[in-house]
CSV table of C-alpha atoms in Angstrom, one decimal:
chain,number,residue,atom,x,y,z
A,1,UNK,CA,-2.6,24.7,9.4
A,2,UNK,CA,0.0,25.0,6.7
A,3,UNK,CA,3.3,23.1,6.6
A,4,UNK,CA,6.0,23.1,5.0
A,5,UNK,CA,7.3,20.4,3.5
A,6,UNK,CA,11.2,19.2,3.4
A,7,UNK,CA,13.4,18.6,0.6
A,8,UNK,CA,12.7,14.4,0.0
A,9,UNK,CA,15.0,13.7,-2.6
A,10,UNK,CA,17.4,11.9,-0.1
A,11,UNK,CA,15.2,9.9,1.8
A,12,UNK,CA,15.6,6.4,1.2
A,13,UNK,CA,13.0,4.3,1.4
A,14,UNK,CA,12.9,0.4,0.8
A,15,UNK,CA,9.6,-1.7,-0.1
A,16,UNK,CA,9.1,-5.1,0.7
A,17,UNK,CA,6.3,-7.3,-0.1
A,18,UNK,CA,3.7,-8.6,-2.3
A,19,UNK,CA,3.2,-6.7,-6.2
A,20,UNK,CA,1.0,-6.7,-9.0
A,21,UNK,CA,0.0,-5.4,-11.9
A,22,UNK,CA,-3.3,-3.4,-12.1
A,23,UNK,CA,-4.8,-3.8,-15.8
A,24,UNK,CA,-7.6,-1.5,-16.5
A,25,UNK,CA,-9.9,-2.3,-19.5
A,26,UNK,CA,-11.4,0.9,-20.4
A,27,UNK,CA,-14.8,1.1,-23.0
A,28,UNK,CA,-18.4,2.3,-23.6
A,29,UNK,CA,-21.4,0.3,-22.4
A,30,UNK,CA,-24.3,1.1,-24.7
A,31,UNK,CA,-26.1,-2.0,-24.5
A,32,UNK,CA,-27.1,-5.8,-22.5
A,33,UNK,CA,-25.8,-8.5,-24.0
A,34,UNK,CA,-28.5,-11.4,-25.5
A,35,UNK,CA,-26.8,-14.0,-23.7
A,36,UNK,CA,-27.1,-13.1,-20.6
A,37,UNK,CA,-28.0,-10.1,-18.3
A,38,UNK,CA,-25.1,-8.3,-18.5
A,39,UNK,CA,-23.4,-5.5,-20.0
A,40,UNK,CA,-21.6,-5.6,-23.3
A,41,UNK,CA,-18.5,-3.5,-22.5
A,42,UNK,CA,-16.6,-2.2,-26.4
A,43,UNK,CA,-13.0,-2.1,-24.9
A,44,UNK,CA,-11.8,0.8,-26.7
A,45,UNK,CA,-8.4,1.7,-24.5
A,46,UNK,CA,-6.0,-0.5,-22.3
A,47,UNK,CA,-3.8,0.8,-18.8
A,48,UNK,CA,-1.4,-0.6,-16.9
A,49,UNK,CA,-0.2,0.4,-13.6
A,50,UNK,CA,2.1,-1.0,-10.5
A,51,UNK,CA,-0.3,-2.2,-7.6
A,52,UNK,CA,0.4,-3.2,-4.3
A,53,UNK,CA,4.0,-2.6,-3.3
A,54,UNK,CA,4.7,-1.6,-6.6
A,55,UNK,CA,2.1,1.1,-6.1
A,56,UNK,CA,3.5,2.2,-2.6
A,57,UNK,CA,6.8,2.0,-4.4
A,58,UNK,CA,5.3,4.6,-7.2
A,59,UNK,CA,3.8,6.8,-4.2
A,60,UNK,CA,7.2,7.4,-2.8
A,61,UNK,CA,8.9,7.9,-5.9
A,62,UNK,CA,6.1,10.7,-6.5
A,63,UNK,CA,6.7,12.0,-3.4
A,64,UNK,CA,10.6,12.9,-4.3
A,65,UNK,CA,11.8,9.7,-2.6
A,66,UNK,CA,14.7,7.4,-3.5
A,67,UNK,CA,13.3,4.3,-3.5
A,68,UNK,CA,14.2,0.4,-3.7
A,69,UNK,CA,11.3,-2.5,-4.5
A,70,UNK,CA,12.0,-5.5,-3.6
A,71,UNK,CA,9.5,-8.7,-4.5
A,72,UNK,CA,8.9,-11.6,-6.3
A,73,UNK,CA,7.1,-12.1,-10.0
A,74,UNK,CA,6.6,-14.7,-12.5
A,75,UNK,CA,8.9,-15.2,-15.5
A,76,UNK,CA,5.7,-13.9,-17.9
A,77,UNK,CA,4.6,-10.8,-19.4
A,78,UNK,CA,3.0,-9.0,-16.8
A,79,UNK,CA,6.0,-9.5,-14.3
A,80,UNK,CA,8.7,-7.6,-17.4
A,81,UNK,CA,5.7,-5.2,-17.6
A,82,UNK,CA,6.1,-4.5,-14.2
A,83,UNK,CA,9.4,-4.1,-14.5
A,84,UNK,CA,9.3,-1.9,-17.2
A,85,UNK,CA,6.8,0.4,-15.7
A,86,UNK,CA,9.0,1.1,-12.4
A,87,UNK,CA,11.8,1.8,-14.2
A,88,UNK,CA,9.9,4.1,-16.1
A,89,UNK,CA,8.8,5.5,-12.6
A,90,UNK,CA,13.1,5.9,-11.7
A,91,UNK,CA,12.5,3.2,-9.2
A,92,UNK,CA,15.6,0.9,-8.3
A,93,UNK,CA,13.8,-2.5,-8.4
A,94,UNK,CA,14.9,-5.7,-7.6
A,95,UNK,CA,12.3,-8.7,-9.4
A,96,UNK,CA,12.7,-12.0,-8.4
A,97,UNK,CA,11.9,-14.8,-11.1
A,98,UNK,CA,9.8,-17.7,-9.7
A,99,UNK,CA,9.1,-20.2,-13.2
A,100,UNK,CA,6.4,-21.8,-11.3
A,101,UNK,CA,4.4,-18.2,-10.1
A,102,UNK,CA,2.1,-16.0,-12.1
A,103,UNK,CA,2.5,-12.7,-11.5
A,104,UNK,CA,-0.4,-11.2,-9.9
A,105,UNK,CA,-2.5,-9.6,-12.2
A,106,UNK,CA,-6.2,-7.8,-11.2
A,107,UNK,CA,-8.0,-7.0,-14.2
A,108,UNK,CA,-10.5,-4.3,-14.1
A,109,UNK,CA,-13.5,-3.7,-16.2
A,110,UNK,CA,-14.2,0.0,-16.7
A,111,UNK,CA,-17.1,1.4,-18.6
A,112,UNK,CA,-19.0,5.0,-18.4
A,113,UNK,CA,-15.9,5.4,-15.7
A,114,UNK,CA,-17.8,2.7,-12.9
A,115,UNK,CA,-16.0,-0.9,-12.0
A,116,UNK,CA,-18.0,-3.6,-13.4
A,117,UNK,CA,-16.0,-6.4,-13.0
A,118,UNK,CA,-12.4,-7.4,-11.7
A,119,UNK,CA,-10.8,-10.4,-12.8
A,120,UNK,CA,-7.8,-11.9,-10.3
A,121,UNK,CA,-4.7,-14.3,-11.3
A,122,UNK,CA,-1.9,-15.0,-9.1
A,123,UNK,CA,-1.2,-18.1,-7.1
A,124,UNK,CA,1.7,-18.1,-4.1
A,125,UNK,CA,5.8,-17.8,-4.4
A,126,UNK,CA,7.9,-20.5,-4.1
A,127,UNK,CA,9.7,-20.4,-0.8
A,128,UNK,CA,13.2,-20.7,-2.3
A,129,UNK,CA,12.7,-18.2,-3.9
A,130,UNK,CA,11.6,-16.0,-0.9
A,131,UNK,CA,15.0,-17.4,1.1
A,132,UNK,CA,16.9,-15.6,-1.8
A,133,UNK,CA,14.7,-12.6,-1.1
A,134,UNK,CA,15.9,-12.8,2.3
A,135,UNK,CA,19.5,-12.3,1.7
A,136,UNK,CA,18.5,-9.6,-0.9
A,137,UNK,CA,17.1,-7.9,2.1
A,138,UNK,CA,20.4,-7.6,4.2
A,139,UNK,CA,22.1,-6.1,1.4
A,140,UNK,CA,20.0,-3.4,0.9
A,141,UNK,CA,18.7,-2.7,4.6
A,142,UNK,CA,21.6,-0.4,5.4
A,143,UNK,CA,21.1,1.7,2.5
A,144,UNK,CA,17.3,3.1,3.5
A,145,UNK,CA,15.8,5.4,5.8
A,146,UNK,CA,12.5,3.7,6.3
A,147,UNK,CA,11.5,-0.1,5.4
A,148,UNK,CA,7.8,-0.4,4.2
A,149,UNK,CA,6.6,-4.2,4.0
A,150,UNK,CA,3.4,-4.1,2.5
A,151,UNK,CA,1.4,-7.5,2.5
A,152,UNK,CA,-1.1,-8.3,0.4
A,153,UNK,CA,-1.7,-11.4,1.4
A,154,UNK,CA,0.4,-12.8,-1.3
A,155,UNK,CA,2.7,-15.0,-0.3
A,156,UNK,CA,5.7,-12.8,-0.9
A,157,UNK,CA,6.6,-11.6,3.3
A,158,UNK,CA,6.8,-15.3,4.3
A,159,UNK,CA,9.9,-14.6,6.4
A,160,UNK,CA,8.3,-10.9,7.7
A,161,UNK,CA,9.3,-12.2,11.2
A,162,UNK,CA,13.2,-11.7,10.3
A,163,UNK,CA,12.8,-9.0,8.1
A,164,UNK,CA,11.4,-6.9,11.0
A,165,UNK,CA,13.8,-8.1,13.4
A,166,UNK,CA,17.1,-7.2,11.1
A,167,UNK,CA,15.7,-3.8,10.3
A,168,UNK,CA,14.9,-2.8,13.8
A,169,UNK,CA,18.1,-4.1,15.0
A,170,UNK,CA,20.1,-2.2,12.3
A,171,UNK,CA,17.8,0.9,13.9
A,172,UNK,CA,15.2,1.2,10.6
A,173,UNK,CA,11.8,2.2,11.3
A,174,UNK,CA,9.6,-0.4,9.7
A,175,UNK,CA,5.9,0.2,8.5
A,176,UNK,CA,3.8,-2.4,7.9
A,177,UNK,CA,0.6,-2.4,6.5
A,178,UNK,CA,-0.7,-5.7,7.6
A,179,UNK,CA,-3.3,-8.6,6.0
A,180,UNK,CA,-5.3,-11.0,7.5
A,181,UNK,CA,-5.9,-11.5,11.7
A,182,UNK,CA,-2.5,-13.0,12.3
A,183,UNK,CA,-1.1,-10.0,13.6
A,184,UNK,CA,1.8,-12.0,15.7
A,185,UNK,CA,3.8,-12.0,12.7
A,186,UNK,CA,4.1,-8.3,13.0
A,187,UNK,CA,5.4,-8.0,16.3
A,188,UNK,CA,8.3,-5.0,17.0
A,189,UNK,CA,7.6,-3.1,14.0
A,190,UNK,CA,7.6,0.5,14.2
A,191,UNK,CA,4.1,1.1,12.9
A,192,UNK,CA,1.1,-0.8,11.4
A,193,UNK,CA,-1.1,0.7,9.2
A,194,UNK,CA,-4.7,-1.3,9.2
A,195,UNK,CA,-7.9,-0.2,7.8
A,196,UNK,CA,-11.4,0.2,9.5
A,197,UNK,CA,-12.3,-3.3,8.3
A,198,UNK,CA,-8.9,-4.9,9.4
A,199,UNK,CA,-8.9,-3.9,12.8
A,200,UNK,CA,-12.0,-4.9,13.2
A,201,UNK,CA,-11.2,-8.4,12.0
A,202,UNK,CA,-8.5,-8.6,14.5
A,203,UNK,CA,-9.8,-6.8,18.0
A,204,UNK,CA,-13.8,-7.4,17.6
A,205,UNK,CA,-16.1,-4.4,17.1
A,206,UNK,CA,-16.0,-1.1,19.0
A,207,UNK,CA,-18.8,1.1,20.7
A,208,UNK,CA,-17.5,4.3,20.7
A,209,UNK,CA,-13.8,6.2,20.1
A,210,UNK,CA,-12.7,5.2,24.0
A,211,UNK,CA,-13.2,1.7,23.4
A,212,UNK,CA,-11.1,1.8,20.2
A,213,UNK,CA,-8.2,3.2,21.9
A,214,UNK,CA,-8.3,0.5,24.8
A,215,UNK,CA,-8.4,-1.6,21.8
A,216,UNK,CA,-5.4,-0.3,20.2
A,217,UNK,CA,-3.6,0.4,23.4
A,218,UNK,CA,-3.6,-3.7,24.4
A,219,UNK,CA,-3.0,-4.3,20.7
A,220,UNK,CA,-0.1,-1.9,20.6
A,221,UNK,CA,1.3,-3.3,23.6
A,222,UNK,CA,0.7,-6.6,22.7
A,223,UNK,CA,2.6,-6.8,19.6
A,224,UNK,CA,5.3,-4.0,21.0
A,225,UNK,CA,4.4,-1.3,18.5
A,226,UNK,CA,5.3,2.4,19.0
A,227,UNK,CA,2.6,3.2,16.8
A,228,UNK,CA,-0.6,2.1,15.7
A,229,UNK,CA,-2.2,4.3,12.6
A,230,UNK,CA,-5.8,3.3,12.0
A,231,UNK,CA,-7.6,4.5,8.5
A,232,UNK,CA,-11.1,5.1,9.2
A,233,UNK,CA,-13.0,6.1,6.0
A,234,UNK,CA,-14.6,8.8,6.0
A,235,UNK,CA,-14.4,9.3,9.7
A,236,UNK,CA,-10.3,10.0,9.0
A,237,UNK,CA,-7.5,8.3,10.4
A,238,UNK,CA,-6.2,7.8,14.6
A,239,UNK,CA,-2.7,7.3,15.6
A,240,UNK,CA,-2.6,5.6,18.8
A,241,UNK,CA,0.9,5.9,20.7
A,242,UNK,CA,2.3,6.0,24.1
A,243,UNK,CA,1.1,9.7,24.5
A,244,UNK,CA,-2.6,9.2,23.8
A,245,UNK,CA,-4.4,8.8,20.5
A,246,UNK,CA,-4.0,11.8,17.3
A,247,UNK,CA,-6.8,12.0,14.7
A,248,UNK,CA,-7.3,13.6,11.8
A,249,UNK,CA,-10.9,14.0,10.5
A,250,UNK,CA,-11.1,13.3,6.5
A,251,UNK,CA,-10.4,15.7,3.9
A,252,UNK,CA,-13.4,16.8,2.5
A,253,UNK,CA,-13.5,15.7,-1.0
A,254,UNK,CA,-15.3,14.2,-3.4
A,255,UNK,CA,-14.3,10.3,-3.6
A,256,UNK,CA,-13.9,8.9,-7.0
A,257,UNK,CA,-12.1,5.8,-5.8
A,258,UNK,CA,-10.7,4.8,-2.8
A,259,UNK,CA,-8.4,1.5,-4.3
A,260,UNK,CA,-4.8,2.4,-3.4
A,261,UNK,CA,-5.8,4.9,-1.2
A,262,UNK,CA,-4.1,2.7,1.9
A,263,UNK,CA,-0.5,2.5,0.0
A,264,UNK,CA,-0.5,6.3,-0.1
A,265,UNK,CA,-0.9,6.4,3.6
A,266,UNK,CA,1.8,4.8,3.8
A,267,UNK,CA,4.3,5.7,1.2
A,268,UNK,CA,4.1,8.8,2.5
A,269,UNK,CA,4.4,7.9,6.2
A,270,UNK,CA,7.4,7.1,5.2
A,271,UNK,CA,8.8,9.6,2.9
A,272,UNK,CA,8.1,12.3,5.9
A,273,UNK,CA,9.1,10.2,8.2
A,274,UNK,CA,12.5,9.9,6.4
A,275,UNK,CA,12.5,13.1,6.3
A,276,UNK,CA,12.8,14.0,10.2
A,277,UNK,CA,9.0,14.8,10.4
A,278,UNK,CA,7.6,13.9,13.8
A,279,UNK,CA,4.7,11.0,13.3
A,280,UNK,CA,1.7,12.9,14.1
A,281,UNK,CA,2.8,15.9,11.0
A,282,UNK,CA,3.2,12.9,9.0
A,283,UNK,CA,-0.2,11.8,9.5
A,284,UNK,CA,-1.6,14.3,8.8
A,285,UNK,CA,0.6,14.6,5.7
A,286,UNK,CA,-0.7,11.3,4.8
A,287,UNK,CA,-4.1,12.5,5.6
A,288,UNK,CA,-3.8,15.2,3.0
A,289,UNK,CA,-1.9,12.9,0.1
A,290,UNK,CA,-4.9,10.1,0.5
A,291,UNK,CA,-7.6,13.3,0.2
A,292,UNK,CA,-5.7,13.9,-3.3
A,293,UNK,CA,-5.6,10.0,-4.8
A,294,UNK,CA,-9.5,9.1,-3.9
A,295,UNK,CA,-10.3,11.7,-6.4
A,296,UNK,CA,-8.5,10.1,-8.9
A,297,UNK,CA,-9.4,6.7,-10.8
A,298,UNK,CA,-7.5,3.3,-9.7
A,299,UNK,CA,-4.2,3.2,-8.3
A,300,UNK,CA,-2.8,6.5,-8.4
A,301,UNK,CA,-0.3,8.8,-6.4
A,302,UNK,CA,0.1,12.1,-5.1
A,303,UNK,CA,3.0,14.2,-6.3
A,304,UNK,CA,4.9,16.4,-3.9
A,305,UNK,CA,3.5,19.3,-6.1
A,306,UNK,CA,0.0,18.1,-5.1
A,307,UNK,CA,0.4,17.8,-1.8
A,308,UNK,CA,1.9,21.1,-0.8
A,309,UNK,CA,-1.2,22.4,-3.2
A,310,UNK,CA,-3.2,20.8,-0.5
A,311,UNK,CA,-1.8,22.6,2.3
A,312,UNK,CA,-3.5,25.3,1.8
């Protein structure tokens, strides 16, 4: 079914949480190295793109979005490169310095357009730091639409707890999408956002589609959700809510990478949230953006010109 899409360009949206920068090492592979067994890779071209929040952040900017990051990064290179780069995106962003953190870098290896090696840096915030984030926080909660906290397992949504609380008290929807099996720390949150793999981690393994939504259900209730969203691959995605579970079966289309493909979901959750769509139109919005990034290499977005192409 078609649908039309909204005017987004006053929809505020605010992102919280963890960033990095995504370098991509691009080059040709003709040959094994005498070394060792392994390829011999001739960089020949060098990208760099926002990841994690900073890529949600990009997503909802794509989407037509006003949109505010907030996070912390080094005092290096690759945290004024990220600065640069969502500026360059017309993204209102708000970097705190922390002298003793490297900025999260995840170097990929690229050749004859397959991954063949990624290469991490990064090391955890100081909490000071994060405190000063805090107040940040206030300032700018009453100027937003929707709060997105995206954790990465960084360090960066140490105080997540208030965060939530403050938002839904000043009567913000807040998505999450959430790391790790300490989901407690998410509790009264609008909606959280978890993978396959991550529920999984958190509520054991499930037989069959009934037994996933009991899952969800005591989860929901648990953690006093509205709404659990649940990415399944390429089985789609299921909203589970007071009114039953919603899915939406995946968009058939050939994958070319699915990194990133999680901060679309929910970048544009948000945007159609903000919007005045109802939740289950915005899944299936979100459906439709994440069909249009998987085909595209690395981190990537989804225009609002894309996605209405996608309607059809």
């Amino acid at each position: 079914m078609s649908l039309t899409i909204s005017d987004t360009s006053t929809t505020r949206i605010l992102v919280v949480g963890d960033v990095m920068l995504d370098r991509y090492w691009f080059g040709e592979v003709s040959r094994i190295s005498p070394e060792a067994p392994v390829p011999v890779v001739k960089v020949d071209r060098v990208e760099e793109r926002p990841g994690g929040a900073g890529n949600v952040a990009r997503n909802c900017a794509a989407l037509g979005a006003r949109v505010a990051l907030l996070t912390v990064v080094g005092a290096d290179e690759a945290g004024h490169n990220l600065a640069r780069l969502m500026n360059d995106a017309g993204i209102e962003t708000c970097l705190h310095e922390d002298a003793q953190l490297s900025t999260t870098v995840k170097l990929r290896v690229i050749g004859r357009q397959q991954q063949l090696l990624r290469i991490d840096f990064e090391n955890a915030p100081d909490h000071e730091v994060l405190q000063a984030k805090l107040a940040d926080f206030d300032t700018r909660l009453a100027d937003c639409d929707v709060v997105i906290l995206s954790d990465y397992g960084k360090g960066g949504l140490t105080h997540i707890r208030h965060m939530i609380e403050r938002a839904r008290a000043a009567g913000k929807p807040v998505l999450v999408d959430p790391k790790g099996d300490d989901y407690a720390r998410y509790a009264g949150a609008t909606l959280l956002t978890p993978n396959r793999s991550e529920m999984r981690q958190v509520v054991g393994r499930w037989q069959d589609d009934v037994e996933l939504a009991t899952k969800a259900a005591a989860l929901r209730e648990k953690l006093d959700l509205e709404a659990l969203l649940v990415t399944r691959s390429e089985e789609g995605m299921t909203l589970f809510s007071a009114t039953g579970a919603t899915h939406e079966p995946a968009v058939a289309r050939e994958v070319y990478d699915v990194s990133g493909a999680g901060d679309t979901v929910i970048a544009t959750l948000a945007v159609m949230l903000g919007g005045g769509m109802s939740l289950p139109l915005a899944m299936r919005q979100a459906n439709l953006a994440a069909g249009v990034v998987v085909g595209k290499l690395g981190a990537a977005t989804c225009s609002l010109e894309e996605l209405r192409a996608a309607q059809s």
